[in-house]
mmCIF file of C-alpha atoms in Angstrom:
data_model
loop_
_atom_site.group_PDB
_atom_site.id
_atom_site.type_symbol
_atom_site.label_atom_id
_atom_site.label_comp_id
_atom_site.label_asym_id
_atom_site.label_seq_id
_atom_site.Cartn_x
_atom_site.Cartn_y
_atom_site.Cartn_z
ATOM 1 C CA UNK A 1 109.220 100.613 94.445
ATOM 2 C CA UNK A 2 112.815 102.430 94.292
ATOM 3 C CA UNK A 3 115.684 100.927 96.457
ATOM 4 C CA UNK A 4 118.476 103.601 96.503
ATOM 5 C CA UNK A 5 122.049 102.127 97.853
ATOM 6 C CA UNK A 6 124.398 103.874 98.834
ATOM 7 C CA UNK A 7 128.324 103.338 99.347
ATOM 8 C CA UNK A 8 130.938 103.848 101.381
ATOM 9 C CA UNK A 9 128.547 104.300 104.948
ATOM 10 C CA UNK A 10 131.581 106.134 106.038
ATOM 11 C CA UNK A 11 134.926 107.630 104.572
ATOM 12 C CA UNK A 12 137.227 109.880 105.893
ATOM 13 C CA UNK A 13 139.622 111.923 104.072
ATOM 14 C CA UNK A 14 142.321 114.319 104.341
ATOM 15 C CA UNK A 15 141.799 118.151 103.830
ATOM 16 C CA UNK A 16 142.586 118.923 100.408
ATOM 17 C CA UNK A 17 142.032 115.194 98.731
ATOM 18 C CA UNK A 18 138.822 114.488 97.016
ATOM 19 C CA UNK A 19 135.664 112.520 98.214
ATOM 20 C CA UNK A 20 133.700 110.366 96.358
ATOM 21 C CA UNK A 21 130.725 108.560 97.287
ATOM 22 C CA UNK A 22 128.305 106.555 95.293
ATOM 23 C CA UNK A 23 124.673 105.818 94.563
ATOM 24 C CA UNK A 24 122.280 102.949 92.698
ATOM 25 C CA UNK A 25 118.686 102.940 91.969
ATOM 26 C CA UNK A 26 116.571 100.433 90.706
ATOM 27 C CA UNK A 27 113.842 101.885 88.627
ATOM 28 C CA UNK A 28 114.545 103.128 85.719
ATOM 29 C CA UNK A 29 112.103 105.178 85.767
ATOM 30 C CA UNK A 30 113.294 107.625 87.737
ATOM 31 C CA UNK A 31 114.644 110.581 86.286
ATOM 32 C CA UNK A 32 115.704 113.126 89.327
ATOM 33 C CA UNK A 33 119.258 112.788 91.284
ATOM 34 C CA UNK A 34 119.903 115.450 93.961
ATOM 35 C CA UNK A 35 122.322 115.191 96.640
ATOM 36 C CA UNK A 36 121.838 116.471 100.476
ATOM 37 C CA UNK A 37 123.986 117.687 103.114
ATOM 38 C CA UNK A 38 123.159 117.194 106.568
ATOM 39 C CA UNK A 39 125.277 118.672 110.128
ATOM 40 C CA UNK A 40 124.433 117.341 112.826
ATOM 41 C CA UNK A 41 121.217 118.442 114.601
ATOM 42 C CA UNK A 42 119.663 120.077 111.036
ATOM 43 C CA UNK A 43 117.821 119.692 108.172
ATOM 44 C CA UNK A 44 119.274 118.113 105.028
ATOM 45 C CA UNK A 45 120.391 120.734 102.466
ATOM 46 C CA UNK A 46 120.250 120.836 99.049
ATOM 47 C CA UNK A 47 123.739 120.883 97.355
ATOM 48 C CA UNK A 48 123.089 119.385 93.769
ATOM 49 C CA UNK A 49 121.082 117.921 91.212
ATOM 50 C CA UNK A 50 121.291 116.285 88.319
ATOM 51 C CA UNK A 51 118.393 114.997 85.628
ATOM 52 C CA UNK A 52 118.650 112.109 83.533
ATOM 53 C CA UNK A 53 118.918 114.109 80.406
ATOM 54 C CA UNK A 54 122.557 114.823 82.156
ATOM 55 C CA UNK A 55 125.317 112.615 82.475
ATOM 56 C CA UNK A 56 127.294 115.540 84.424
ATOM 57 C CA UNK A 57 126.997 118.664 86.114
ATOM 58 C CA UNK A 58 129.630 120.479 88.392
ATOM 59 C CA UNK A 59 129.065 123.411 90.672
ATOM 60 C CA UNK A 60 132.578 124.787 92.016
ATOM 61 C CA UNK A 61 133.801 121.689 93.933
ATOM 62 C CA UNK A 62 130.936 119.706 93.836
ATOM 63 C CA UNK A 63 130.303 117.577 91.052
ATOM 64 C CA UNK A 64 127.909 114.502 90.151
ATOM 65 C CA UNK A 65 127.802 111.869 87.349
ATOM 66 C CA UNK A 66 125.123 110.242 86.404
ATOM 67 C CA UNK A 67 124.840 106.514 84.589
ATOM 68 C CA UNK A 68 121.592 105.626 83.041
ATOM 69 C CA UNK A 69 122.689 102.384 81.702
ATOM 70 C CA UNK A 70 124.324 101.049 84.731
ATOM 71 C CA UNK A 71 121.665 103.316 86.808
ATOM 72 C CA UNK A 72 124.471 104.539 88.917
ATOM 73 C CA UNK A 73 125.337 108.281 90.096
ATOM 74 C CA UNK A 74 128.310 109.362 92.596
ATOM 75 C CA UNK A 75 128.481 112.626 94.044
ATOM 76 C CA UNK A 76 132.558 113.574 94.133
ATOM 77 C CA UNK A 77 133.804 116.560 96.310
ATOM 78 C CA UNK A 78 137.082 118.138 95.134
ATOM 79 C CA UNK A 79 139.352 120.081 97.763
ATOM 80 C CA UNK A 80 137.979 118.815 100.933
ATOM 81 C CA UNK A 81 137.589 121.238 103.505
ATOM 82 C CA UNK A 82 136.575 120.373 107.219
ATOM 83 C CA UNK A 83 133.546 122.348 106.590
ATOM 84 C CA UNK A 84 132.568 119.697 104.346
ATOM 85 C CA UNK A 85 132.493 117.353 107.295
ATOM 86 C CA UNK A 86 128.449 116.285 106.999
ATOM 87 C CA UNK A 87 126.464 112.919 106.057
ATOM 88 C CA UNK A 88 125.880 113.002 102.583
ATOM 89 C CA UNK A 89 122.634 111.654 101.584
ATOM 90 C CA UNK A 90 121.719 110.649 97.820
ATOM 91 C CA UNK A 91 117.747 110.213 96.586
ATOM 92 C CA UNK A 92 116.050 109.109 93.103
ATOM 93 C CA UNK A 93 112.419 110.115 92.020
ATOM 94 C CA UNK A 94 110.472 110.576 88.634
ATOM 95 C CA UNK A 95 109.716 113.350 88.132
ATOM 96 C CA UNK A 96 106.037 114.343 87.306
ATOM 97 C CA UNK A 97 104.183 116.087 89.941
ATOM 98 C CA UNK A 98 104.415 118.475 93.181
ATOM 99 C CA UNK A 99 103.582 114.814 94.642
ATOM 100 C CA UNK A 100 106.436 112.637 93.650
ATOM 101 C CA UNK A 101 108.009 111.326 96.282
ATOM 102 C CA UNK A 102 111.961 111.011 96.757
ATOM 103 C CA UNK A 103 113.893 107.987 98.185
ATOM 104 C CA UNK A 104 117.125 108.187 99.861
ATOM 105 C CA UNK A 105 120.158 105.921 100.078
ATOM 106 C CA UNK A 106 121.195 105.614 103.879
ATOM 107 C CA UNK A 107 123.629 108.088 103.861
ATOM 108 C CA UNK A 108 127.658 108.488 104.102
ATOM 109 C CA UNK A 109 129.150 110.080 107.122
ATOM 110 C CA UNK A 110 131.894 112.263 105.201
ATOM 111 C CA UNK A 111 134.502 113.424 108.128
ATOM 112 C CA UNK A 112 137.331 115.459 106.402
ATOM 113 C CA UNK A 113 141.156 115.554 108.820
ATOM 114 C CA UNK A 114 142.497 118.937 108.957
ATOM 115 C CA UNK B 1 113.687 131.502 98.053
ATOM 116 C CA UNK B 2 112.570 128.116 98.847
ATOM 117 C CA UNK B 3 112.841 128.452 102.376
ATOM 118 C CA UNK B 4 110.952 126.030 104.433
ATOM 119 C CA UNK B 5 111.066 126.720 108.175
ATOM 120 C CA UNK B 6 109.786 124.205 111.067
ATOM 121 C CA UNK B 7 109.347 125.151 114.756
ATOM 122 C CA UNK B 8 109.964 124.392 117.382
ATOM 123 C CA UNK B 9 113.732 123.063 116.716
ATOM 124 C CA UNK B 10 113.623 120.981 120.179
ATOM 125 C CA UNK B 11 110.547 119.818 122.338
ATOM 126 C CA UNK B 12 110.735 117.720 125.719
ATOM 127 C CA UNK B 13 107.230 116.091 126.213
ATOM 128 C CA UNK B 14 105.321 114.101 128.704
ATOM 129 C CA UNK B 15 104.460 110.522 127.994
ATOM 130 C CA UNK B 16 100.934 110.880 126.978
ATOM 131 C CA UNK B 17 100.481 114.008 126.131
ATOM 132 C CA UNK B 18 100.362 115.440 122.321
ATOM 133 C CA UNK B 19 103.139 117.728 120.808
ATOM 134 C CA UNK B 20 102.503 119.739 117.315
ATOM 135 C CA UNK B 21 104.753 120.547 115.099
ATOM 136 C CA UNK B 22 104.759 123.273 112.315
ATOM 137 C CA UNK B 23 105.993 123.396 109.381
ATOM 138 C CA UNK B 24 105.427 126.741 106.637
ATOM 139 C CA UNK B 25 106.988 127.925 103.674
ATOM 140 C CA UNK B 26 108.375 131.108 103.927
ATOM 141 C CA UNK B 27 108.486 132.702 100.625
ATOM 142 C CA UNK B 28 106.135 130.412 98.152
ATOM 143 C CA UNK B 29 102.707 128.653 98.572
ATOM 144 C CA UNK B 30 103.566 124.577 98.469
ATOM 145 C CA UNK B 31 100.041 122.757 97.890
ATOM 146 C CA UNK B 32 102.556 119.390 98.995
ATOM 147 C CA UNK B 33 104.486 119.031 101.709
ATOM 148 C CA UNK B 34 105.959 115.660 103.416
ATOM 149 C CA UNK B 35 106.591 114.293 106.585
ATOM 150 C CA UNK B 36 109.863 112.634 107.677
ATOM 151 C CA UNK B 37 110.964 110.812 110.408
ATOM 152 C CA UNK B 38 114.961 110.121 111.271
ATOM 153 C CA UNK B 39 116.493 107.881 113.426
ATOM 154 C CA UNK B 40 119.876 108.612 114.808
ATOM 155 C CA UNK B 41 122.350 107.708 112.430
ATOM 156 C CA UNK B 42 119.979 106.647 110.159
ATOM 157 C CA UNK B 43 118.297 107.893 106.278
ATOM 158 C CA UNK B 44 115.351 109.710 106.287
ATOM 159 C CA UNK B 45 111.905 107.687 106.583
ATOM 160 C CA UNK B 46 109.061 109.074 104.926
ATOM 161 C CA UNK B 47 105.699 109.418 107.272
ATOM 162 C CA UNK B 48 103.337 110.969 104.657
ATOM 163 C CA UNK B 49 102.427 113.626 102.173
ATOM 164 C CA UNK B 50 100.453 116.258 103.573
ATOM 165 C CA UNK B 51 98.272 117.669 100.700
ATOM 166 C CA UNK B 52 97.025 121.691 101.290
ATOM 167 C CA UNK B 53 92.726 120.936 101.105
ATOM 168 C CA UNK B 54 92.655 117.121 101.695
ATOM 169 C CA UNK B 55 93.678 114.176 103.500
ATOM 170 C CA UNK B 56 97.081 113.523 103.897
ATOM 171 C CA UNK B 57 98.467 109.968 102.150
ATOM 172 C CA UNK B 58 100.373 107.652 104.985
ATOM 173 C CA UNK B 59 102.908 105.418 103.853
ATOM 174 C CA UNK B 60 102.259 101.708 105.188
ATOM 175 C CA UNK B 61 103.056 100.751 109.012
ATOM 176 C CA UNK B 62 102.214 104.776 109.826
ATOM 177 C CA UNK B 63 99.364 105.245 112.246
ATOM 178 C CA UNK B 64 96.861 108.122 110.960
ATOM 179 C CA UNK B 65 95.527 108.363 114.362
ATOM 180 C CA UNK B 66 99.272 108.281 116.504
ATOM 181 C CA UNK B 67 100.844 111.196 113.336
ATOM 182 C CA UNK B 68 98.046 113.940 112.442
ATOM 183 C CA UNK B 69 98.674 115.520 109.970
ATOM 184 C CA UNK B 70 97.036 118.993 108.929
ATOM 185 C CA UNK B 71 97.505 121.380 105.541
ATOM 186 C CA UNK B 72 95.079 123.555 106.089
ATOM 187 C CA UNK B 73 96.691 126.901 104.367
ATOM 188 C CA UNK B 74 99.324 126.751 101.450
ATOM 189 C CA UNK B 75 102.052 127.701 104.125
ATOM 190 C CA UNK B 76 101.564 125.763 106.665
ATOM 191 C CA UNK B 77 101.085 121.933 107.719
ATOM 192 C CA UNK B 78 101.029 120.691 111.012
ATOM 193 C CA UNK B 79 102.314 117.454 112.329
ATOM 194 C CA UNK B 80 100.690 116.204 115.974
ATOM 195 C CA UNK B 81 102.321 112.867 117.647
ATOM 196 C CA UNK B 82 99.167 112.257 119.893
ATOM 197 C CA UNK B 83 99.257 110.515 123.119
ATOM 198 C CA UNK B 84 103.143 110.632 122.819
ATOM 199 C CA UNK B 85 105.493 107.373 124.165
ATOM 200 C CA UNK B 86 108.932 107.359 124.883
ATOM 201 C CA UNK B 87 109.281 105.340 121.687
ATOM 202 C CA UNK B 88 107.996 108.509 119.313
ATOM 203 C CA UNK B 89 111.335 110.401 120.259
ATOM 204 C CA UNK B 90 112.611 111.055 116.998
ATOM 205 C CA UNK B 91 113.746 113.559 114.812
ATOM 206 C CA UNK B 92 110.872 114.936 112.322
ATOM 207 C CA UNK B 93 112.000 116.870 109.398
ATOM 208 C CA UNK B 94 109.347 118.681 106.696
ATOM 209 C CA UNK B 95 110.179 119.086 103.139
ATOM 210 C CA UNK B 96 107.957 121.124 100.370
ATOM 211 C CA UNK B 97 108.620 120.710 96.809
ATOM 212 C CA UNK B 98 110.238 123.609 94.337
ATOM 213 C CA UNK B 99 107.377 126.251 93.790
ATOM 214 C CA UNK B 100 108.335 126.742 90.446
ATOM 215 C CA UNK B 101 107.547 123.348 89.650
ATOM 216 C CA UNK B 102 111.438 122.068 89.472
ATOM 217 C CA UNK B 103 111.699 118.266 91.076
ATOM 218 C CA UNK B 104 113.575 120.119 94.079
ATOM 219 C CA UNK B 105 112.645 119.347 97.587
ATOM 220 C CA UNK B 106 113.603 122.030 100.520
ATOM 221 C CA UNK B 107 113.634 120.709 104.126
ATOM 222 C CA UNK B 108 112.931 122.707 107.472
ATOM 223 C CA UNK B 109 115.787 122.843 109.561
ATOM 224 C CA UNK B 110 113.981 119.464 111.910
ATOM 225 C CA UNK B 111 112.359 118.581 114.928
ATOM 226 C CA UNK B 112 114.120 116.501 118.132
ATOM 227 C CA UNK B 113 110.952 115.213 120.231
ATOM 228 C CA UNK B 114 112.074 113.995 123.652
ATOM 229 C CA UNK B 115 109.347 111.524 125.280
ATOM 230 C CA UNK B 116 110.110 111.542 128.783
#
């Protein structure tokens, strides 16, 4: 099955630098990137997504890369603000059906220093 | 859209008795939903996929008869920890997939379970 890594477990930052934290899969078969937010206490949210037909896609300061080849994908966070003080979770899956199932790396504890 | 809600937020159970959890999509019909279970400071574990009609599919070391799992309507799917142990106190988070048939997953905003 998929084993998702992912790196640094925790990295701390000062408001206004950037973030970057970053994923690996192992099957190549999977096709479907997204990133999740999670405060403490809640739900993980969905922040953004990439497909394998994509090597990039940014939304405001929030971008991710994608490397098929090297089946690597960071998530990188321009601007920190505190607010963007979360753990960051990344997942693979192939997608196919409602059913497919997504696995997550073990998550980055992002704390950004006013 | 997409909004996936999940009540109650925080429970406080006695050891041995059974505590359900809902989970229902607000605003779309999700035939699959799935079950997760988090650890503090931890990634999120998947329980099983609760499919709307039919048995829900377990993933391995899960206990069908400790983690029911209902999807009886296309907004709702239930989670019971039966005959609950301090050891079950957890957080349980639900996710449905996009309803317009994107790869996204929405999650409910969790459950704590206390086992006391």
């Amino acid at each position: 099955g998929e084993n998702v890594e992912q790196h640094p477990s925790t990295l701390s930052v000062q408001e206004g630098d950037s973030a970057v934290i970053k994923c690996t899969y192992s099957d190549s078969a999977s096709n479907y990137f997204p990133w999740y937010k999670q405060e403490l206490g809640k739900g993980p949210q969905l922040i953004i997504d990439i497909r394998s037909n994509v090597g990039e896609k940014k939304d405001q300061r929030i971008a991710v890369t994608l490397n098929k080849t090297a089946k690597h994908f960071s998530l990188h966070i321009t601007e920190t603000q505190p607010e963007d003080s979360a753990v960051y979770f990344c997942a693979a899956s192939i997608e196919e059906t409602s059913g497919s199932r997504l696995t997550f790396g073990e998550g980055t504890q992002l704390t950004v220093n006013p | 859209g997409a909004v996936v809600s999940q009540h109650p937020s925080r429970v406080i159970c006695k050891s041995g008795t059974s505590v359900k959890i809902e989970c229902r999509s607000l605003d779309f019909q999700a035939t699959t939903m799935f079950w997760y279970r988090q650890f503090p400071k931890k990634s999120l574990m998947l329980m099983a996929t609760s499919n709307e009609g039919s048995k829900a599919t377990y993933e391995q070391g899960v206990e069908k008869d400790k983690f029911l799992i209902n999807h009886a309507s296309l907004t709702l799917s239930t989670l019971t920890v039966t005959s609950a142990h301090p050891e079950d106190s957890s957080f349980y988070i639900c996710s449905a997939r996009d309803p317009y048939g994107r790869p996204r997953a929405f999650f409910g905003q969790g459950t704590r379970l206390t086992v006391v």
